[in-house]
PDB file of C-alpha atoms and ligand atoms in Angstrom:
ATOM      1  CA  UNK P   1       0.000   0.000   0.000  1.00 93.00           C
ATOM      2  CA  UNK P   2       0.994   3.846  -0.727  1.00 96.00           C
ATOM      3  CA  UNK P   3       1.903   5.823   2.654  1.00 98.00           C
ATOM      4  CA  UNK P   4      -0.762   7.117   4.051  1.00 99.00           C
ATOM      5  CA  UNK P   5      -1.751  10.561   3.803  1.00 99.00           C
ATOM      6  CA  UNK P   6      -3.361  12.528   7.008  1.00 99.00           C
ATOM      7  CA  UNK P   7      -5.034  15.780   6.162  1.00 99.00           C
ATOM      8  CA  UNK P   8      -5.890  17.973   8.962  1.00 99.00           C
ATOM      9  CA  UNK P   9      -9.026  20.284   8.456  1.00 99.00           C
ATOM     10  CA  UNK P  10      -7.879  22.975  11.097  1.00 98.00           C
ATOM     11  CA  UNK P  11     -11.215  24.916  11.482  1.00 98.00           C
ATOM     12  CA  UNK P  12     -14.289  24.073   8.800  1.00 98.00           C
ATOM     13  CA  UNK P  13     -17.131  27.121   8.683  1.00 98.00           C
ATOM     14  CA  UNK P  14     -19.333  26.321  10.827  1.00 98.00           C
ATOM     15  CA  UNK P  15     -17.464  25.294  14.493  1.00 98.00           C
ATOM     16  CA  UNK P  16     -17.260  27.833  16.985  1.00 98.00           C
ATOM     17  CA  UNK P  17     -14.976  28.597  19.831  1.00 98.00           C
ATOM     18  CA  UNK P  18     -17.911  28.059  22.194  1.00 98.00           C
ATOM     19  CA  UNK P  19     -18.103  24.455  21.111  1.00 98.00           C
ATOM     20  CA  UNK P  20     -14.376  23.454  20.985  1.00 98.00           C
ATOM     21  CA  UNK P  21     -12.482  26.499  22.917  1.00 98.00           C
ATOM     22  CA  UNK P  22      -9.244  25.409  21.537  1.00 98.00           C
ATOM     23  CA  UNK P  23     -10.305  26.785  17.806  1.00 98.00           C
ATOM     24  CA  UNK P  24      -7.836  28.707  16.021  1.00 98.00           C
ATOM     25  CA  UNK P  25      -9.363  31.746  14.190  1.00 98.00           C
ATOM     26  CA  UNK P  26      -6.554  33.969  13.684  1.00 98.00           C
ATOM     27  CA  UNK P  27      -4.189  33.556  10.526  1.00 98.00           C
ATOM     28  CA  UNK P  28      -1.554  32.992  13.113  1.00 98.00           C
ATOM     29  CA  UNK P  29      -3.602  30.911  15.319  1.00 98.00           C
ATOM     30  CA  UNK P  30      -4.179  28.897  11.973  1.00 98.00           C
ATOM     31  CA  UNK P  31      -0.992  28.848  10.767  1.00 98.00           C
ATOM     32  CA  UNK P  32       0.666  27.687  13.970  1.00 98.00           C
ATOM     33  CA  UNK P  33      -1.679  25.042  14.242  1.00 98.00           C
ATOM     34  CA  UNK P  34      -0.874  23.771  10.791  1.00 99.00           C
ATOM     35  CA  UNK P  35       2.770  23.759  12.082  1.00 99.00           C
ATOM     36  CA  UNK P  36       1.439  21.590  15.255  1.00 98.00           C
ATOM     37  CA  UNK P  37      -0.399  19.364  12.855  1.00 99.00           C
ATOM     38  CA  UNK P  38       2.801  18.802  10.479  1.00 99.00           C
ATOM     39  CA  UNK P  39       4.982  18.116  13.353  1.00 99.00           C
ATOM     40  CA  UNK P  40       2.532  15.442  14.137  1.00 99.00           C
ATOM     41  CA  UNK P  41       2.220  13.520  10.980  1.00 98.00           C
ATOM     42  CA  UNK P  42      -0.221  15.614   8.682  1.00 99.00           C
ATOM     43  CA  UNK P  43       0.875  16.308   5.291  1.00 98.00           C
ATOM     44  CA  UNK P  44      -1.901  18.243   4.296  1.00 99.00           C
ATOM     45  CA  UNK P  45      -4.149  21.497   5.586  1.00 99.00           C
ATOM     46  CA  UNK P  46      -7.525  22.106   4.577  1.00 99.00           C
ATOM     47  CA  UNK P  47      -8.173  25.641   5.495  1.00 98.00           C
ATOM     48  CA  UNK P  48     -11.365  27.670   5.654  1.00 98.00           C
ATOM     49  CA  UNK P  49     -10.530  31.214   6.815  1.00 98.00           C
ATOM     50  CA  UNK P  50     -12.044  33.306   9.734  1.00 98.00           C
ATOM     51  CA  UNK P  51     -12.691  36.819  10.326  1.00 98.00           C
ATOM     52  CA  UNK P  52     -12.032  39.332  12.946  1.00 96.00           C
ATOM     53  CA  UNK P  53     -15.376  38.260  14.434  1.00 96.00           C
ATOM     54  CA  UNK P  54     -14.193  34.465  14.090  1.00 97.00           C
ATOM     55  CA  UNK P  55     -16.644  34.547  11.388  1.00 98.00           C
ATOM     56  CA  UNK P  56     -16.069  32.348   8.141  1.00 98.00           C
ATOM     57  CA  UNK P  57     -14.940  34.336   4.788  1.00 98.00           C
ATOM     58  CA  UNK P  58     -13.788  33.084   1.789  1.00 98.00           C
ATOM     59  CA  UNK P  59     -11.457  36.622   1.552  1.00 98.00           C
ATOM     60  CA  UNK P  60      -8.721  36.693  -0.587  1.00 98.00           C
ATOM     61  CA  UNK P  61      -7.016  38.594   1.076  1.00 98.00           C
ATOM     62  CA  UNK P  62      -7.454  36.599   4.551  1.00 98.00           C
ATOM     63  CA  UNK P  63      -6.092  33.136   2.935  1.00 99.00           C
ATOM     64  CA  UNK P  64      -3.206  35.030   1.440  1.00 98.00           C
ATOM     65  CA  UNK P  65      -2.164  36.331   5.001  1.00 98.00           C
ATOM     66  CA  UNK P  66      -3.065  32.330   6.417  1.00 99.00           C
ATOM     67  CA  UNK P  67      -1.036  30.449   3.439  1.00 99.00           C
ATOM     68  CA  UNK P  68       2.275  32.672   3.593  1.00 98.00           C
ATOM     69  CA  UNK P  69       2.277  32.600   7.544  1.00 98.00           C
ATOM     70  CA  UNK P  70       1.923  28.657   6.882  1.00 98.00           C
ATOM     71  CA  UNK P  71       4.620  28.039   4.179  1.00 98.00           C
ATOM     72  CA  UNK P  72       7.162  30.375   6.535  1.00 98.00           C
ATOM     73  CA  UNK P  73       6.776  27.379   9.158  1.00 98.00           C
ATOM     74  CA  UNK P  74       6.783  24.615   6.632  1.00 98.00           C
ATOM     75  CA  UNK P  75       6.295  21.952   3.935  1.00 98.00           C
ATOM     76  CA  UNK P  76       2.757  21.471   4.461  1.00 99.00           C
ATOM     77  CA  UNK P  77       0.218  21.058   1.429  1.00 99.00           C
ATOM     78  CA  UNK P  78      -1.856  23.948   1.452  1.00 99.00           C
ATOM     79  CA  UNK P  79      -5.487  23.377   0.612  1.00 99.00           C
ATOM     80  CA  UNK P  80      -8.041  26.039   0.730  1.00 99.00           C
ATOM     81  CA  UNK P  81     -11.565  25.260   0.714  1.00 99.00           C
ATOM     82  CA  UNK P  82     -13.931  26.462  -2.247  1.00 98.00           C
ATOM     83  CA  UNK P  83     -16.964  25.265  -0.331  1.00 98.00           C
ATOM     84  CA  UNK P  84     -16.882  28.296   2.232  1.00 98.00           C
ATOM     85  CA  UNK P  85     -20.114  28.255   4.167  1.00 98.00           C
ATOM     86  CA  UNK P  86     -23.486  27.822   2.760  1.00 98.00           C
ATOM     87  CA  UNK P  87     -24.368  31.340   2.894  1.00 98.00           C
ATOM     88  CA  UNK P  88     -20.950  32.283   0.756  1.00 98.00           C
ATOM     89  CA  UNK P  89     -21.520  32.811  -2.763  1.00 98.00           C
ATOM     90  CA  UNK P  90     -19.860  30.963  -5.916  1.00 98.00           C
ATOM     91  CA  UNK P  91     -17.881  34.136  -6.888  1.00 98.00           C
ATOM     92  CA  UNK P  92     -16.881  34.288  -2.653  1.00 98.00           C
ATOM     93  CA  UNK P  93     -16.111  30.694  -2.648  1.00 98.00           C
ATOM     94  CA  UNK P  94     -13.583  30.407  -5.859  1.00 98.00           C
ATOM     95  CA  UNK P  95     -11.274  33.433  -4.525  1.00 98.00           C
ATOM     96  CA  UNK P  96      -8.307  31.151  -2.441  1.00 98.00           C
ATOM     97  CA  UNK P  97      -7.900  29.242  -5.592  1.00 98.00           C
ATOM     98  CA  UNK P  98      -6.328  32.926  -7.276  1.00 98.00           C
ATOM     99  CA  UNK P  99      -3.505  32.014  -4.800  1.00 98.00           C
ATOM    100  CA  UNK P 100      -2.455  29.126  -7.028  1.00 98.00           C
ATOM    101  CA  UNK P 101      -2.505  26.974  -3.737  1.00 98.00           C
ATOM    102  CA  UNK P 102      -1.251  23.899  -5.044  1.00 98.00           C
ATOM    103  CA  UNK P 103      -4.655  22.205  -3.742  1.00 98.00           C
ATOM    104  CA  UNK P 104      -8.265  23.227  -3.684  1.00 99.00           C
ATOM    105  CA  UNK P 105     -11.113  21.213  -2.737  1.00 99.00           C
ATOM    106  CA  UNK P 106     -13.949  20.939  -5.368  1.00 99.00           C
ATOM    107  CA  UNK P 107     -17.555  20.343  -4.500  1.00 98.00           C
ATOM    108  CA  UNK P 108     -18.940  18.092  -7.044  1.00 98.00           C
ATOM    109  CA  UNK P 109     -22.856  18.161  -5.943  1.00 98.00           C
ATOM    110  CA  UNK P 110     -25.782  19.575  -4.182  1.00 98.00           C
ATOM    111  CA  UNK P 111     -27.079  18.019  -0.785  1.00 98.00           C
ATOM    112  CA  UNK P 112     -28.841  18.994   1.806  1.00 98.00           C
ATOM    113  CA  UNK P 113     -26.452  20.062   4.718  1.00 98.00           C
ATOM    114  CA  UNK P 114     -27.999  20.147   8.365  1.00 97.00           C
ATOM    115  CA  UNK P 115     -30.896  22.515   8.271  1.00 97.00           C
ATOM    116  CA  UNK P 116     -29.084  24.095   5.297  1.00 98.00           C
ATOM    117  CA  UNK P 117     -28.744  23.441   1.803  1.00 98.00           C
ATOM    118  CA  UNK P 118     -24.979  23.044   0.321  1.00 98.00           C
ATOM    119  CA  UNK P 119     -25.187  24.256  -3.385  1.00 98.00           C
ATOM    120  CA  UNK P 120     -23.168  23.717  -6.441  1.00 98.00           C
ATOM    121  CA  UNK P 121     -24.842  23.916  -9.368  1.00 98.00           C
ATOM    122  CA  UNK P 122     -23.559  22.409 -13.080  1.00 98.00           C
ATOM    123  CA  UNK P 123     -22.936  25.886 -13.835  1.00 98.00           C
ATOM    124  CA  UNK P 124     -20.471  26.253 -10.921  1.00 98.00           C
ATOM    125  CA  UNK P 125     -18.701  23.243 -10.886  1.00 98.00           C
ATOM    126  CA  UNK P 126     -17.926  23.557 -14.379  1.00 98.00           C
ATOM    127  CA  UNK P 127     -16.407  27.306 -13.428  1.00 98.00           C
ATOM    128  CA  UNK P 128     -14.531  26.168 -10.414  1.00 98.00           C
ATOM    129  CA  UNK P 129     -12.843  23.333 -12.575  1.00 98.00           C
ATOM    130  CA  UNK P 130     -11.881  25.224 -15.181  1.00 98.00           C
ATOM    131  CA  UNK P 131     -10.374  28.013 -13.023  1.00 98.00           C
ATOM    132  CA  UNK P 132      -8.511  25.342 -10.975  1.00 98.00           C
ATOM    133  CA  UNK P 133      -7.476  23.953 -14.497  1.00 98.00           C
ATOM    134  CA  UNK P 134      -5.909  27.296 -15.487  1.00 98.00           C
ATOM    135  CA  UNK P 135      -3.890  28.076 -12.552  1.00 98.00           C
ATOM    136  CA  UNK P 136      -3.014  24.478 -12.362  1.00 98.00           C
ATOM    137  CA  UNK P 137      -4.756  23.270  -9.126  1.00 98.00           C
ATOM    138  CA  UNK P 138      -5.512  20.164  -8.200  1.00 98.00           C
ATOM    139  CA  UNK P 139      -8.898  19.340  -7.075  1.00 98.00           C
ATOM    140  CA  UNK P 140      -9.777  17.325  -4.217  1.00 99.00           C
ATOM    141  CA  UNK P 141     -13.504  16.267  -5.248  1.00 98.00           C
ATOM    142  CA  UNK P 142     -15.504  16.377  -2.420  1.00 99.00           C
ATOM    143  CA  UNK P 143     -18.160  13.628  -2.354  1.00 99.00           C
ATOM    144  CA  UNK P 144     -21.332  14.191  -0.014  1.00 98.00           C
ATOM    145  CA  UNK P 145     -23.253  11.817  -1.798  1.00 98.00           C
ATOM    146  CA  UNK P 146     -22.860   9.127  -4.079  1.00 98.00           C
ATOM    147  CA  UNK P 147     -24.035  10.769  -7.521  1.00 98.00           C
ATOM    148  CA  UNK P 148     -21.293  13.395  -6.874  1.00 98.00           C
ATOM    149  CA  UNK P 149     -18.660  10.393  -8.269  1.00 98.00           C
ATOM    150  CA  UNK P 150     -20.887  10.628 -11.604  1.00 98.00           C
ATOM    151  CA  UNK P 151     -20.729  14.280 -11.648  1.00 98.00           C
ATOM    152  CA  UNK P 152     -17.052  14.211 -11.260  1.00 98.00           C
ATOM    153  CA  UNK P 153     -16.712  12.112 -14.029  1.00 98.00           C
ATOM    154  CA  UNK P 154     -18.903  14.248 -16.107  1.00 98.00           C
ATOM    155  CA  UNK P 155     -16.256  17.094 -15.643  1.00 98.00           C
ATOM    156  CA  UNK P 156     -13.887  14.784 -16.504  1.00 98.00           C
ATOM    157  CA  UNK P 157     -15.418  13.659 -20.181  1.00 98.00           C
ATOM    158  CA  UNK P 158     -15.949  17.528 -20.513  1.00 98.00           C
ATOM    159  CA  UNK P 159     -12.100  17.853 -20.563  1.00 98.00           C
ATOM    160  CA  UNK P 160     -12.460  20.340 -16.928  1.00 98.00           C
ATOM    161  CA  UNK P 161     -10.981  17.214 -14.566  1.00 98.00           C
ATOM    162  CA  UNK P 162      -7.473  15.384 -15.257  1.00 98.00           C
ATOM    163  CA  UNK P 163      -7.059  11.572 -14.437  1.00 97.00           C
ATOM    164  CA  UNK P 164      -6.750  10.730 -12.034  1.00 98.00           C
ATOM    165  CA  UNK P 165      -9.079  12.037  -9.634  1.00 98.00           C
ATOM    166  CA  UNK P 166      -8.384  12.593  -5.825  1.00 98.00           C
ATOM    167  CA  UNK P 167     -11.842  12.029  -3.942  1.00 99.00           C
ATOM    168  CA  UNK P 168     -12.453  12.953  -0.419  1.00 99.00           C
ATOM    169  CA  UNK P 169     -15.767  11.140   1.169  1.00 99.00           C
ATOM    170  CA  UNK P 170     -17.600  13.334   3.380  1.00 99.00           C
ATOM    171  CA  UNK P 171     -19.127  10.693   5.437  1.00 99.00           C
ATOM    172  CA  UNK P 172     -22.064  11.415   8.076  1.00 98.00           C
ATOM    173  CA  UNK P 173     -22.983  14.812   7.610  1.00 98.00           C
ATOM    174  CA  UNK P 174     -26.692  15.599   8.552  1.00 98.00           C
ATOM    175  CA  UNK P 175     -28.843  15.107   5.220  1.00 98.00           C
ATOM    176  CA  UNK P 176     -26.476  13.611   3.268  1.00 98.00           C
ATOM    177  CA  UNK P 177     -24.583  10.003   3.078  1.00 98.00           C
ATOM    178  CA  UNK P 178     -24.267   8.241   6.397  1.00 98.00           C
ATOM    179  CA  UNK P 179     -20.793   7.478   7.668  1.00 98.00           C
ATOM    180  CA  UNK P 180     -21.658   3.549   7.826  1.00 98.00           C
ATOM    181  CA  UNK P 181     -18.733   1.173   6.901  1.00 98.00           C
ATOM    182  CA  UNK P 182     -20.945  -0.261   3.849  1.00 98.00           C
ATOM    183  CA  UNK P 183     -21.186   3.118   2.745  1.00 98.00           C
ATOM    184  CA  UNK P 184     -17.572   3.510   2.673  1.00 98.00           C
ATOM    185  CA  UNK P 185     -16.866   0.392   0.629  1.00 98.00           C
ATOM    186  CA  UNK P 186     -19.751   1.427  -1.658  1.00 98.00           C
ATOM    187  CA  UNK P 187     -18.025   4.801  -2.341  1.00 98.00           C
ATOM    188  CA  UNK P 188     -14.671   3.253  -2.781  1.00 98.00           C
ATOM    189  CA  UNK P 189     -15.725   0.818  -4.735  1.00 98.00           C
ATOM    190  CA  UNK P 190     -17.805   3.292  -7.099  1.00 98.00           C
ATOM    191  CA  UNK P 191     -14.728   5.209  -7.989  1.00 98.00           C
ATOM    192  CA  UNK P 192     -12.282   4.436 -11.368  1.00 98.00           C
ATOM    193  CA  UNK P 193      -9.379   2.142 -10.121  1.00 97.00           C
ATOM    194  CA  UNK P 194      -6.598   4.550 -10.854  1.00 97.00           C
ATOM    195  CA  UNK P 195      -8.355   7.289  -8.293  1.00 98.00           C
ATOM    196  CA  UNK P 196      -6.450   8.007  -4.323  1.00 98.00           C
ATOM    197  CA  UNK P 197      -9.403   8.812  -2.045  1.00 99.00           C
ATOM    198  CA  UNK P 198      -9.407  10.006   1.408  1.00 99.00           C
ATOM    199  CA  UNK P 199     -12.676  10.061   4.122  1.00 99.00           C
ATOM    200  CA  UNK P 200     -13.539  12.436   6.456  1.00 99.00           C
ATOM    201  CA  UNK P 201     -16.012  10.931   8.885  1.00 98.00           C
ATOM    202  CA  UNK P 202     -18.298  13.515  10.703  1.00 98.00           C
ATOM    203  CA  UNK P 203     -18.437  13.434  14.635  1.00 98.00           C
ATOM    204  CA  UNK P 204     -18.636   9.825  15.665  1.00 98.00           C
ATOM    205  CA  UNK P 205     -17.898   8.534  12.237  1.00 98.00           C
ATOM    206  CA  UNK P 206     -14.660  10.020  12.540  1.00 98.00           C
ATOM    207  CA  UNK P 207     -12.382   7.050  14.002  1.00 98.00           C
ATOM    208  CA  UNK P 208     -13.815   3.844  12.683  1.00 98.00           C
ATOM    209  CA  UNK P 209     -14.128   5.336   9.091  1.00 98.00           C
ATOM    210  CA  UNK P 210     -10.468   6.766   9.438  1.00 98.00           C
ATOM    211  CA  UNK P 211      -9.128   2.778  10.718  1.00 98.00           C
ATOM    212  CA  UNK P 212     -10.858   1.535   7.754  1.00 98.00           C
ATOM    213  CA  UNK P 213      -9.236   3.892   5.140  1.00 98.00           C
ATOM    214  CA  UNK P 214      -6.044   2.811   6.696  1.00 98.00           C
ATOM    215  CA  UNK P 215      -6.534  -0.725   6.507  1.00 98.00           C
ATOM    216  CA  UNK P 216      -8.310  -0.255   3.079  1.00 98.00           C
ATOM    217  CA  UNK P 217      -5.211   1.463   1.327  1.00 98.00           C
ATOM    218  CA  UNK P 218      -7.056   5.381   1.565  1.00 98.00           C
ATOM    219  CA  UNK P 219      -5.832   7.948   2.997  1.00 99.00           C
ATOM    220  CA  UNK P 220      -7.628  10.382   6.633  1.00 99.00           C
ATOM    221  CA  UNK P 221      -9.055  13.045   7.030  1.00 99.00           C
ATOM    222  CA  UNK P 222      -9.535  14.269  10.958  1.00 99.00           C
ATOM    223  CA  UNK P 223      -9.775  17.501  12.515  1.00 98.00           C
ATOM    224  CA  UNK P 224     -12.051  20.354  14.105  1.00 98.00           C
ATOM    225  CA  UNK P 225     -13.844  20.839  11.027  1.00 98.00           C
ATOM    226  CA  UNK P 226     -15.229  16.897  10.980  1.00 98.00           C
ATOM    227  CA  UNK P 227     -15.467  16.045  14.763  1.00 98.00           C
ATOM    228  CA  UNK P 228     -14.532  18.433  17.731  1.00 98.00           C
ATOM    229  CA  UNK P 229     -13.867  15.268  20.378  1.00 98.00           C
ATOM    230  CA  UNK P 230     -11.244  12.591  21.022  1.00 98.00           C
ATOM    231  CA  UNK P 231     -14.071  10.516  22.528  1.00 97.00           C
ATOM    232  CA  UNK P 232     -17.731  10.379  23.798  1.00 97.00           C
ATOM    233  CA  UNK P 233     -18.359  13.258  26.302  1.00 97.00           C
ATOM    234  CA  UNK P 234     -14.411  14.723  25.799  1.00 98.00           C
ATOM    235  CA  UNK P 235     -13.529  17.276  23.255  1.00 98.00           C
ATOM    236  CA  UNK P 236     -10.431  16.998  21.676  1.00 98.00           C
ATOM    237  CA  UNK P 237      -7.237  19.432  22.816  1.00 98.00           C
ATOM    238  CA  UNK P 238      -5.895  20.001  19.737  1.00 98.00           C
ATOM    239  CA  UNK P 239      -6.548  18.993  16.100  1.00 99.00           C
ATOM    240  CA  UNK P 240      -2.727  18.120  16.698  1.00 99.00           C
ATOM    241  CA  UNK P 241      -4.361  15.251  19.143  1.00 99.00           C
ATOM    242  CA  UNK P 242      -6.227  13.502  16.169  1.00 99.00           C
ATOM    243  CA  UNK P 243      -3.702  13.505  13.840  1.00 99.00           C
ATOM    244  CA  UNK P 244      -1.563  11.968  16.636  1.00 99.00           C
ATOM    245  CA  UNK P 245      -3.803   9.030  17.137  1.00 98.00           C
ATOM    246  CA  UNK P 246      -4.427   8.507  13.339  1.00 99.00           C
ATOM    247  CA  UNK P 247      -0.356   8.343  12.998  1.00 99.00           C
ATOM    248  CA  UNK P 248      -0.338   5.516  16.623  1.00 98.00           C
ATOM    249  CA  UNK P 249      -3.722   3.673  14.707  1.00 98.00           C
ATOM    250  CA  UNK P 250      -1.391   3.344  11.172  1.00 98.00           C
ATOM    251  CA  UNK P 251       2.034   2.717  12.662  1.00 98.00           C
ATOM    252  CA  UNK P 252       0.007  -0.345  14.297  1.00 98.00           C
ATOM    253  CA  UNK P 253      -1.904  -1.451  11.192  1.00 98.00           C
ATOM    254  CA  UNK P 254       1.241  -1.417   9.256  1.00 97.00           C
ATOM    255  CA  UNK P 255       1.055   1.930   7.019  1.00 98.00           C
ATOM    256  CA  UNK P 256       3.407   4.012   6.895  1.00 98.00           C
ATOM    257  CA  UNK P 257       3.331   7.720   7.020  1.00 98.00           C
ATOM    258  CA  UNK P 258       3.425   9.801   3.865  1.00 98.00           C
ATOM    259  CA  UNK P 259       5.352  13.257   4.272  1.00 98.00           C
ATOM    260  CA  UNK P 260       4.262  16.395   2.641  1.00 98.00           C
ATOM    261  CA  UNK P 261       6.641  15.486  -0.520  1.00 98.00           C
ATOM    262  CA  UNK P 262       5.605  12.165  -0.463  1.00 98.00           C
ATOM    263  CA  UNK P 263       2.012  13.379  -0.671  1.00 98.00           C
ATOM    264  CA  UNK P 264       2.729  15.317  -3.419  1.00 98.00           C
ATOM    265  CA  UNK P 265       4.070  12.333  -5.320  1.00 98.00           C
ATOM    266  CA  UNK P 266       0.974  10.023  -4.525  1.00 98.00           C
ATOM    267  CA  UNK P 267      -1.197  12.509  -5.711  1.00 98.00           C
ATOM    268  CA  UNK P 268       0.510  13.830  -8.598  1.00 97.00           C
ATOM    269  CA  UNK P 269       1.024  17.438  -7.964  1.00 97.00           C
ATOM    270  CA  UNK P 270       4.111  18.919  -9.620  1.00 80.00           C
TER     271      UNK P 270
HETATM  272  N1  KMH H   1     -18.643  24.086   4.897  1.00 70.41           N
HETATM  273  C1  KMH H   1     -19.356  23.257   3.971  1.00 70.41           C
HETATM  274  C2  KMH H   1     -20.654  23.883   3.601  1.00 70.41           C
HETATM  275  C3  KMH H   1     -15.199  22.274   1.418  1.00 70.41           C
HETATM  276  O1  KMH H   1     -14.471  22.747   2.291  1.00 70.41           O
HETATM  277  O2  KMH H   1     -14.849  22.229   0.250  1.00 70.41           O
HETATM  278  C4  KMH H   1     -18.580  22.932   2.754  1.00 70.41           C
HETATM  279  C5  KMH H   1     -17.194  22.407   2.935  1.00 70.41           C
HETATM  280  C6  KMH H   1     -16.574  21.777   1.752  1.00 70.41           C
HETATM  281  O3  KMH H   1     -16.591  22.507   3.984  1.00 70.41           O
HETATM  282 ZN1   ZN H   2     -14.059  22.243   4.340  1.00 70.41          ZN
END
């Protein structure tokens, strides 16, 4: 099997410091805590940005400040988020990818998303793609559901995607696909042989999807964004704390630990 890859989502849009105090907001607060999460095995940071008010924004001007303050600590794979928060708009969402991060996630579908509704139209996946295209980003494709594999390969036929694809499954968010093991092996299963994927299991999904993945041959996803406790009843001191128990969890399953570079060769960025 390839080394594992950890990805650490630092913040997400929608956690606040009331639920999980130890929530960085600040572009130094984030990028020291991608520093923390490199030092303890991640080799990738998915980043949605804050503002003053600990607010999310999809600024450009806010990820700028976040990605340089994060590539003067070190190696780390920087990779915004063009989802944003439901209330962002398209035009909002696509700005970090102007950065040329060398990663950008890519929503490919609409689901419902708690009480919420998490949109991306035809029209807007097609733009996002073909912007990431251009500046030479590569797209994780976000899967909240499984018709968002079709979509994906729509794009691709289309010309907008290159082979092959890097999915991340979204597993157990509120209106969307559950974060059951069968679900899991239905998603992996679903994808074109050639494709990495990575999960991110929400909340309690969070740990038994992540040991499968490992066993499996995908890569993790952990961090505030997905699941703001180590266990039942006890939040989680630092997103540095997950990524520490994903590295003790693969060391014992046998999978090694993929560094930033190493990362960069699995998934084929230049
Ligand atoms: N915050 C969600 C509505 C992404 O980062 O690309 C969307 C999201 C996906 O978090
Ligand atoms: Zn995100």
């Amino acid at each position: 099997m390839e080394k594992l890859i950890i990805t650490a989502a630092l913040t997400g849009a929608e956690v606040t410091r009331e639920l999980q105090p130890n929530l960085a907001i600040t572009p130094d607060e984030i990028a020291q805590d991608a520093y923390e999460v490199y030092k303890a095995g991640a080799s990738i940071v998915h980043i949605h940005a804050r503002d003053k008010d600990g607010n999310a924004t999809q600024s450009y001007e806010v990820y700028k400040e976040i990605k340089e303050k994060i590539e003067s600590k070190c190696p780390i794979i920087f990779q915004p988020s063009t989802g944003g928060a439901v209330w962002h708009t398209p035009e909002e969402r696509l700005q970090p990818v102007e950065l040329k991060p060398e990663m950008a996630t890519l929503s490919c579908g609409t689901c419902n998303f708690g009480n919420d509704v998490f949109m991306n139209s035809q029209e807007y996946m097609e733009k996002f793609a073909t912007r990431m295209k251009e500046l030479g980003v590569k797209p994780e494709i976000e899967v909240f559901e499984r018709g968002m594999i079709n979509n994906a390969l729509k794009l691709v036929k289309k010309g907008l995607l290159d082979s092959p694809l890097h999915f991340d499954f979204v597993m157990g968010v509120p209106g969307a696909i559950t974060g059951e093991i069968r679900d899991l092996l239905y998603l992996a299963e679903s994808i074109p042989k050639e494709s990495t994927w990575t999960v991110a299991g929400i909340g309690r999904y969070e740990l038994p999807l992540a040991t499968m993945a490992i066993m499996m041959g995908g890569h993790v996803r952990v961090g505030f964004e997905d699941n703001i406790y180590y266990k039942k009843g006890e939040l989680a001191k630092s997103n540095a704390q997950l990524v520490e128990r994903i590295v003790r969890l693969a060391k014992e399953l046998g999978r090694e630990i993929a560094t930033p570079d190493e990362a960069r060769k699995i998934l084929n960025i230049k």
